[in-house]
mmCIF file with all atom_site columns, C-alpha atoms in Angstrom:
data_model
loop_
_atom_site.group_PDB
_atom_site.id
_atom_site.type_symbol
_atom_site.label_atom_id
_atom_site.label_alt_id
_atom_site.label_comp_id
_atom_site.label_asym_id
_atom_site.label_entity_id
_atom_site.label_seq_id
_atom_site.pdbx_PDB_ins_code
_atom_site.Cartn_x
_atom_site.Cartn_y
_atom_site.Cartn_z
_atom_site.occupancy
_atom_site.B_iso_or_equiv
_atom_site.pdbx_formal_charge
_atom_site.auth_seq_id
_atom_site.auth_comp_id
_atom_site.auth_asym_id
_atom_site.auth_atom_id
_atom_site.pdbx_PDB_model_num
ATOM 1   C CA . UNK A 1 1   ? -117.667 -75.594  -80.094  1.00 55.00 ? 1   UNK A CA 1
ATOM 2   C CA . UNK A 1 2   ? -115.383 -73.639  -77.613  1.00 59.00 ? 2   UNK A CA 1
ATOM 3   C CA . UNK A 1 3   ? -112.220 -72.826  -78.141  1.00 67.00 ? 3   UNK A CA 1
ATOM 4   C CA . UNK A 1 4   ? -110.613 -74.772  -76.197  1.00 64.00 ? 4   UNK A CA 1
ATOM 5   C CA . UNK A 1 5   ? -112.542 -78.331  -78.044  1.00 61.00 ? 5   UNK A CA 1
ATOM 6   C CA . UNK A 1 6   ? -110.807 -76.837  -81.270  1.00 63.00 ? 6   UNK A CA 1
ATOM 7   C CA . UNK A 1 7   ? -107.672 -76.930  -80.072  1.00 62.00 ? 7   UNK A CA 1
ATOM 8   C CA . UNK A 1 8   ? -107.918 -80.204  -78.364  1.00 59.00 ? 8   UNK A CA 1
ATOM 9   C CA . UNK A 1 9   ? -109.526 -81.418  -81.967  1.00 64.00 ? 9   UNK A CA 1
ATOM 10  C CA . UNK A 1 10  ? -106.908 -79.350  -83.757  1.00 66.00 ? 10  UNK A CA 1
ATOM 11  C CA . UNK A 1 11  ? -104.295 -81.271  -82.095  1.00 62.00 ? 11  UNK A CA 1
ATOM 12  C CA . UNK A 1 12  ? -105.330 -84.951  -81.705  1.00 58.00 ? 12  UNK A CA 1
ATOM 13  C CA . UNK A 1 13  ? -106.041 -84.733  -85.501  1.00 61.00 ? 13  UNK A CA 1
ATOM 14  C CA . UNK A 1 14  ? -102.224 -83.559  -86.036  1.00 61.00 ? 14  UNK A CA 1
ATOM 15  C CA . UNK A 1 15  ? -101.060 -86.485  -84.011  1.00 56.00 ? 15  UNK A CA 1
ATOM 16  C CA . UNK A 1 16  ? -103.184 -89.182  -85.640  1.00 57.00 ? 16  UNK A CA 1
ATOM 17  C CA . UNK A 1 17  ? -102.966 -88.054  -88.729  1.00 59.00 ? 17  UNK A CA 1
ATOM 18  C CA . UNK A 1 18  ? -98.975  -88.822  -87.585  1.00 67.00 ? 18  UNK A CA 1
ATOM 19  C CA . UNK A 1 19  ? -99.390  -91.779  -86.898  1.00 73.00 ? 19  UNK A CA 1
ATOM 20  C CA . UNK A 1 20  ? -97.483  -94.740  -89.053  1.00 75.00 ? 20  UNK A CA 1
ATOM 21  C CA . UNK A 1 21  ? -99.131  -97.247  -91.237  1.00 72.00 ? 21  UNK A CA 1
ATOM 22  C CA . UNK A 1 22  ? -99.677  -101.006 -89.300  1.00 71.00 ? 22  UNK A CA 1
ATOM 23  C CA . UNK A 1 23  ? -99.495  -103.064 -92.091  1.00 80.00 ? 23  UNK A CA 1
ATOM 24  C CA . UNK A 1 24  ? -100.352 -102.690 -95.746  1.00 82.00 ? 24  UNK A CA 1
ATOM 25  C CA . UNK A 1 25  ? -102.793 -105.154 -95.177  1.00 89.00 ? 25  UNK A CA 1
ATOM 26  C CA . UNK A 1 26  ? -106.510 -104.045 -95.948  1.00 93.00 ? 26  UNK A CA 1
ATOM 27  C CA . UNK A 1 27  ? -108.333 -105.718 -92.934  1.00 93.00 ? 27  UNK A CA 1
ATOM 28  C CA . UNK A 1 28  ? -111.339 -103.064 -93.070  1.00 97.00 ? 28  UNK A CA 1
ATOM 29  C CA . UNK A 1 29  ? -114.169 -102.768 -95.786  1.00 98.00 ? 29  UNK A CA 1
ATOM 30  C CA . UNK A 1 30  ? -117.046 -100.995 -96.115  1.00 98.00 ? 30  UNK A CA 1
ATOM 31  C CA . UNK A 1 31  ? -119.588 -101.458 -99.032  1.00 97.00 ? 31  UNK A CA 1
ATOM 32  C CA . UNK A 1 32  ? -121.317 -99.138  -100.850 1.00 93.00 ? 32  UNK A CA 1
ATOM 33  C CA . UNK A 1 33  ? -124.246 -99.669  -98.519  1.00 93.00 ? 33  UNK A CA 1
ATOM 34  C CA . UNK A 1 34  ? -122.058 -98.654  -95.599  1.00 94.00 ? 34  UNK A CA 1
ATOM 35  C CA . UNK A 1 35  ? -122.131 -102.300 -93.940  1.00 96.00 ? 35  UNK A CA 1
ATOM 36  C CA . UNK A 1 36  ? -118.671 -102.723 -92.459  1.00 97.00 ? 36  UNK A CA 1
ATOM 37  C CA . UNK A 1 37  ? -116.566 -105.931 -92.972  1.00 98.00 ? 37  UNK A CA 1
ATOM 38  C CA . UNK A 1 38  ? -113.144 -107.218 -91.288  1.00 96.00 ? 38  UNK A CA 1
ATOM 39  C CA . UNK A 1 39  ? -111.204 -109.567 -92.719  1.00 95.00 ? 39  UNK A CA 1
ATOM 40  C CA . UNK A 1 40  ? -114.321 -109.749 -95.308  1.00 95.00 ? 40  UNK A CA 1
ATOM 41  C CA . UNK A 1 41  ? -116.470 -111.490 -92.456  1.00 97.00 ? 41  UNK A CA 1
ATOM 42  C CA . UNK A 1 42  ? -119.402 -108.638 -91.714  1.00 97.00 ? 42  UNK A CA 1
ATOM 43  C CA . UNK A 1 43  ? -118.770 -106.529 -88.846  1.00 97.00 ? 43  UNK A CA 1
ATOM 44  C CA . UNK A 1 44  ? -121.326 -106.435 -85.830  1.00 96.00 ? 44  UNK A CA 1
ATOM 45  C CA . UNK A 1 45  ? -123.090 -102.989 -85.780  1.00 94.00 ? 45  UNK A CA 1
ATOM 46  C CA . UNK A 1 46  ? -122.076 -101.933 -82.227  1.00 96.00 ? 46  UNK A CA 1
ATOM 47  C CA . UNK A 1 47  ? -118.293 -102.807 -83.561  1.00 96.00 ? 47  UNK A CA 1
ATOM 48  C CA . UNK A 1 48  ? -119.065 -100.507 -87.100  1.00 97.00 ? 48  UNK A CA 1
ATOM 49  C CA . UNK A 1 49  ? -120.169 -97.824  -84.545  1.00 96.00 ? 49  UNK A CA 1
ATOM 50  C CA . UNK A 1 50  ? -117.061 -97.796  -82.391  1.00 96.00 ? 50  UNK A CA 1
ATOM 51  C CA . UNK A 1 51  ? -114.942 -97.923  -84.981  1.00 96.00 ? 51  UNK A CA 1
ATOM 52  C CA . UNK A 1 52  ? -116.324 -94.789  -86.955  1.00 96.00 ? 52  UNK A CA 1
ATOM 53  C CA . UNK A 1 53  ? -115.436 -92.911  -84.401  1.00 95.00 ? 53  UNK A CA 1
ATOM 54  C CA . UNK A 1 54  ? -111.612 -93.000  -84.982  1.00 95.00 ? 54  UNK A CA 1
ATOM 55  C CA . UNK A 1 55  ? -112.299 -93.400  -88.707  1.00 96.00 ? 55  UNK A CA 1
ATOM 56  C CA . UNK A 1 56  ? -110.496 -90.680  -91.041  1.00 95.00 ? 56  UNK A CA 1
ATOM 57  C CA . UNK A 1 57  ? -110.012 -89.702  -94.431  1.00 94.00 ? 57  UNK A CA 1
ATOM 58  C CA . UNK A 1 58  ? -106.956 -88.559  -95.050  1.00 91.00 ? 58  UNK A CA 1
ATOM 59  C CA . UNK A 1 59  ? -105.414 -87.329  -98.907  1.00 90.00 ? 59  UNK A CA 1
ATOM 60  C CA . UNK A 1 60  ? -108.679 -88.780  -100.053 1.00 93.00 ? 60  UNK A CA 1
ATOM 61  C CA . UNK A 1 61  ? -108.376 -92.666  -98.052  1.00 94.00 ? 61  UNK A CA 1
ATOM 62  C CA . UNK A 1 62  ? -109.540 -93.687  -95.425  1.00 96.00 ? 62  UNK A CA 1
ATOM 63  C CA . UNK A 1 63  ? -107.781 -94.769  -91.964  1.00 95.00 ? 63  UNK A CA 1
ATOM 64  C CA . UNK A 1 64  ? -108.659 -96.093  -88.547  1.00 94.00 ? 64  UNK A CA 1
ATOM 65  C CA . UNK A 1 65  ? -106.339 -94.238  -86.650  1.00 91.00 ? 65  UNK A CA 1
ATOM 66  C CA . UNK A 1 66  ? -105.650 -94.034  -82.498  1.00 87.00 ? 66  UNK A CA 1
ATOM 67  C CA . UNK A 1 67  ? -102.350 -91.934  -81.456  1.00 83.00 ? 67  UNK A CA 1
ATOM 68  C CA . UNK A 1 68  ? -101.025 -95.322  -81.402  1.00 84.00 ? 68  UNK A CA 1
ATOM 69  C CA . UNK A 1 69  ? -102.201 -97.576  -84.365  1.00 89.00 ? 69  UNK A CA 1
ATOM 70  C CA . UNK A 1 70  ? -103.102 -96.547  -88.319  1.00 91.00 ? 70  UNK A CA 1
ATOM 71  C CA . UNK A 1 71  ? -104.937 -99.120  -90.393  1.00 93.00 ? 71  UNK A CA 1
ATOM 72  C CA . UNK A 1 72  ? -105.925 -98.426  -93.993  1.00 95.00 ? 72  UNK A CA 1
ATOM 73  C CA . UNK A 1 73  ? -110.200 -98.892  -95.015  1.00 97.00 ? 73  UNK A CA 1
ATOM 74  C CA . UNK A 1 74  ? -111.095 -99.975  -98.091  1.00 97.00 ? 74  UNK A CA 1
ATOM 75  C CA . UNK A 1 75  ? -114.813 -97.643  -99.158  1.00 97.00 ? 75  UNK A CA 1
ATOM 76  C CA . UNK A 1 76  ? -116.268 -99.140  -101.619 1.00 96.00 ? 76  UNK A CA 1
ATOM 77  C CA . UNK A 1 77  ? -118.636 -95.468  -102.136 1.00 95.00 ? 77  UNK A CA 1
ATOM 78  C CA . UNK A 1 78  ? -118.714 -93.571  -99.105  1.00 96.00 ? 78  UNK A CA 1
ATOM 79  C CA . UNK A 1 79  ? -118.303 -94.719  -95.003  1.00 97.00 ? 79  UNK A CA 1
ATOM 80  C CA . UNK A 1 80  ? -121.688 -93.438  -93.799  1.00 97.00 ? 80  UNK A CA 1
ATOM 81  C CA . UNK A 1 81  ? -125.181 -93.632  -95.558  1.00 97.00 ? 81  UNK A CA 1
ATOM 82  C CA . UNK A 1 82  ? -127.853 -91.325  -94.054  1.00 97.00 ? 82  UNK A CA 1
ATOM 83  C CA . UNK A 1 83  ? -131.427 -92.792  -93.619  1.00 97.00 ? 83  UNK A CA 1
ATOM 84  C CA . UNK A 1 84  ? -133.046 -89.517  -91.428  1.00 96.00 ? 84  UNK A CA 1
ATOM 85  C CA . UNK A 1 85  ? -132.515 -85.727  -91.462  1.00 94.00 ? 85  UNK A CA 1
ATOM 86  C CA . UNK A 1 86  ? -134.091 -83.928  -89.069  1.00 90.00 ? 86  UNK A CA 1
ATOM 87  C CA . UNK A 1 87  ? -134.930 -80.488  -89.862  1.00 82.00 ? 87  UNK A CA 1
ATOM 88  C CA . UNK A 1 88  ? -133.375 -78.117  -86.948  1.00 71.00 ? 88  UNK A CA 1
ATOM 89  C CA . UNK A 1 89  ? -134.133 -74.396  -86.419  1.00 66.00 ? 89  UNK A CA 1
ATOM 90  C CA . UNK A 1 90  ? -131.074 -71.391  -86.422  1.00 72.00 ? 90  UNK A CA 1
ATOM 91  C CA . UNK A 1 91  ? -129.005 -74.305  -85.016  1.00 76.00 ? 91  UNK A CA 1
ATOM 92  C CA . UNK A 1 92  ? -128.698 -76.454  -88.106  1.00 87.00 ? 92  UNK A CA 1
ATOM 93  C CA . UNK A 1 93  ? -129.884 -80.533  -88.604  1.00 92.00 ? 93  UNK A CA 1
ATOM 94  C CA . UNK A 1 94  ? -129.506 -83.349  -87.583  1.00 94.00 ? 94  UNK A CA 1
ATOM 95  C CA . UNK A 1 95  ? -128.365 -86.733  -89.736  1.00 96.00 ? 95  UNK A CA 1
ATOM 96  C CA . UNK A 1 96  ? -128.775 -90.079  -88.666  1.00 96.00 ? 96  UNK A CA 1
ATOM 97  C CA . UNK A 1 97  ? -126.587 -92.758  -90.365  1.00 97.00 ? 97  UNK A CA 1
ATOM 98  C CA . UNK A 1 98  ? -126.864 -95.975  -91.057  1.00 96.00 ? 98  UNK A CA 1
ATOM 99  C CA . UNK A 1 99  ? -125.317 -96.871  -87.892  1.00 96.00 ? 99  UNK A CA 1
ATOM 100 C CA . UNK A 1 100 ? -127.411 -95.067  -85.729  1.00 95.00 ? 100 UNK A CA 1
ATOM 101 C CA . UNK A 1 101 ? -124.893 -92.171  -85.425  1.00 95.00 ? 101 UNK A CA 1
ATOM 102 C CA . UNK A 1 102 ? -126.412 -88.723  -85.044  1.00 95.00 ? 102 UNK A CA 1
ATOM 103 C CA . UNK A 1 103 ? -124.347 -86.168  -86.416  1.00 94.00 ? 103 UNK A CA 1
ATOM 104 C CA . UNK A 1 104 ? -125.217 -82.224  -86.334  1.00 93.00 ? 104 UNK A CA 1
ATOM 105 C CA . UNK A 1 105 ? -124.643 -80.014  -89.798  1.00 94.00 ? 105 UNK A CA 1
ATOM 106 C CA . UNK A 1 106 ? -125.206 -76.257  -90.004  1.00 91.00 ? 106 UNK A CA 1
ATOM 107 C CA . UNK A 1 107 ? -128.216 -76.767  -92.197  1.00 89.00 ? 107 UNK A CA 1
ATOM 108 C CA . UNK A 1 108 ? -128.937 -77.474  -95.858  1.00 88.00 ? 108 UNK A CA 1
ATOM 109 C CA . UNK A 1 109 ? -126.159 -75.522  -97.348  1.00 91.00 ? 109 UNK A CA 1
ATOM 110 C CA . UNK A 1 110 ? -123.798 -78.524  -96.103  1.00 94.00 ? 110 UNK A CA 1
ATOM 111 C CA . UNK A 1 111 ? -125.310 -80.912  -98.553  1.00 95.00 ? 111 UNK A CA 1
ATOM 112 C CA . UNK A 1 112 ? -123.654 -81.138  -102.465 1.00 96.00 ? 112 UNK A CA 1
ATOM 113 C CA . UNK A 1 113 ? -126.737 -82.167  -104.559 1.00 94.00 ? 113 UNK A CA 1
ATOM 114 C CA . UNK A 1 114 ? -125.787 -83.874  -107.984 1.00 92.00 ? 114 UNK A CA 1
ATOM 115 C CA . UNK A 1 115 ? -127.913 -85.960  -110.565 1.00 86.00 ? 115 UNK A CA 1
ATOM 116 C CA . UNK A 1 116 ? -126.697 -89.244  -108.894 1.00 90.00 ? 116 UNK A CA 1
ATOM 117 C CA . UNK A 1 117 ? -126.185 -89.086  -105.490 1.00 95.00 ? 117 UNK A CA 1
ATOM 118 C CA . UNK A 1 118 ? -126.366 -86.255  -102.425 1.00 97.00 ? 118 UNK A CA 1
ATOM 119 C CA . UNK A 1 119 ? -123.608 -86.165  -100.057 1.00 97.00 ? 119 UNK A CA 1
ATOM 120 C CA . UNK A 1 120 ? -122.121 -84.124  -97.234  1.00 96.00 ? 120 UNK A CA 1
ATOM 121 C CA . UNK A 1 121 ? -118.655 -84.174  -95.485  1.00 96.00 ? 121 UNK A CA 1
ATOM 122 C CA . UNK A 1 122 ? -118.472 -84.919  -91.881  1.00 95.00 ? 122 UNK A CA 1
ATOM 123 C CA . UNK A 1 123 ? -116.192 -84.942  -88.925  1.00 93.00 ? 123 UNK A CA 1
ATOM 124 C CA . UNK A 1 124 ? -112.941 -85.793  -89.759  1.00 93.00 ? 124 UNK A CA 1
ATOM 125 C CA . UNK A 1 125 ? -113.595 -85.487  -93.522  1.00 95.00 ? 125 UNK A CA 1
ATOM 126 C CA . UNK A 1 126 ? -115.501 -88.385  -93.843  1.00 96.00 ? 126 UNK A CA 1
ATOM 127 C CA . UNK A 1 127 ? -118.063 -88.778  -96.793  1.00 97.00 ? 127 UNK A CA 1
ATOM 128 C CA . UNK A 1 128 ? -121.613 -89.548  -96.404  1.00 97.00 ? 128 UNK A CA 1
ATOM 129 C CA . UNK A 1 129 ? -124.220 -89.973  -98.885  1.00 97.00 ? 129 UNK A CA 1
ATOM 130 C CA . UNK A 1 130 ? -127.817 -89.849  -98.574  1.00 97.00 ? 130 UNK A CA 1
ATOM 131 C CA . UNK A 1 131 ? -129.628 -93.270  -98.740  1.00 96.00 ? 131 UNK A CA 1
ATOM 132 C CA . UNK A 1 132 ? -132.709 -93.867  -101.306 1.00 94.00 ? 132 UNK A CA 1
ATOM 133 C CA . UNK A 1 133 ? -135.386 -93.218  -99.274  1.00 95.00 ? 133 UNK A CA 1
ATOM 134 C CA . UNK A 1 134 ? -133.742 -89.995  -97.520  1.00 94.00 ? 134 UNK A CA 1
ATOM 135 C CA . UNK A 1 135 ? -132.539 -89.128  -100.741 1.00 95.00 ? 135 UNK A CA 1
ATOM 136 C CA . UNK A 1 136 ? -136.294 -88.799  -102.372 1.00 93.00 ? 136 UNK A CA 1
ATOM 137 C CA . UNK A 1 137 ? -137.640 -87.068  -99.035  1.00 93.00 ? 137 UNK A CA 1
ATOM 138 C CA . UNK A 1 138 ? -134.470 -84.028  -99.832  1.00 93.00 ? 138 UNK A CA 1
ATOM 139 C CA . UNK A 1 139 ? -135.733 -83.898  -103.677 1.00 92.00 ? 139 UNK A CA 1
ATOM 140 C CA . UNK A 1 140 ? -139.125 -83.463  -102.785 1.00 92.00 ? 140 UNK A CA 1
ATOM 141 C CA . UNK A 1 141 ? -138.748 -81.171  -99.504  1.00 90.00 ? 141 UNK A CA 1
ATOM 142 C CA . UNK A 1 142 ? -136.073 -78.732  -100.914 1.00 87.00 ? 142 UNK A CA 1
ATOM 143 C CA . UNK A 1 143 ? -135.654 -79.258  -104.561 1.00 85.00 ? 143 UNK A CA 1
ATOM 144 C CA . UNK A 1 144 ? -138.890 -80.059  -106.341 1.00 82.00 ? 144 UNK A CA 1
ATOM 145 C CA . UNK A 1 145 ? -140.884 -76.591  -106.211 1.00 69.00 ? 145 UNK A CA 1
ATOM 146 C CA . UNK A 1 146 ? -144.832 -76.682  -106.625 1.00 62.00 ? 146 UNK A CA 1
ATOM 147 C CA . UNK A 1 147 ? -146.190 -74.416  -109.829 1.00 51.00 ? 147 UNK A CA 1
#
């Protein structure tokens, strides 16, 4: 990323961040499959999509948030599930979520692997755990080691 796209990111996440509170009125939910709901009706996929793209966590909740409107989420686990990784050379991975969102990491190092679950942090600090079939492909690619 140039240093000019830092900047620019540096300062539209100052002014959204900035931005007040709509209402106090949960109108946004997404399970802990990452299916997105609005007014608990679900939430067509190419409207989930959009949407992620101006979602934010922020002090640990979440926020749809435009310079000019800040609505609360309600996460259930984490926004994003990942269903494919795809292994990358020097320039990191891939990981494709639920939504059919590619997003690039620097490489394994990015993911925290616990007992339960194995997540990763995003753009804009957003969570994202690994689903259950991506989740056994990671154990047995990079944790389970042959004798």
């Amino acid at each position: 990323m140039s240093d000019k796209s830092i900047c620019a990111e540096q300062t539209l996440t100052q002014l959204t961040k900035e931005t007040e509170l709509c209402t106090q009125a949960v109108l946004f939910k997404i399970d802990g499959k990452g299916d997105w709901f609005y007014l608990d009706e679900p939430l067509p996929s190419k409207f989930a999509r959009l949407f992620s793209s101006i979602l934010y966590q922020v002090d640990g909740e979440y926020f749809l948030i435009t310079p000019a409107e800040k609505l609360k989420v309600e996460v259930v686990d984490h926004p994003l599930v990942v269903v494919d990784y795809l292994k990358g050379n020097e320039a990191g991975m891939d990981v494709v979520t639920s939504l059919g969102i590619v997003h690039k990491i620097s490489g394994i190092q990015d993911f925290d692997i616990k007992d339960e679950e194995i997540t990763l942090t995003l753009e804009r600090e957003n969570t994202a755990k690994l689903g259950r079939a991506c989740y056994y492909r990671f154990i047995n690619e990079y944790i389970l080691v042959d004798n």
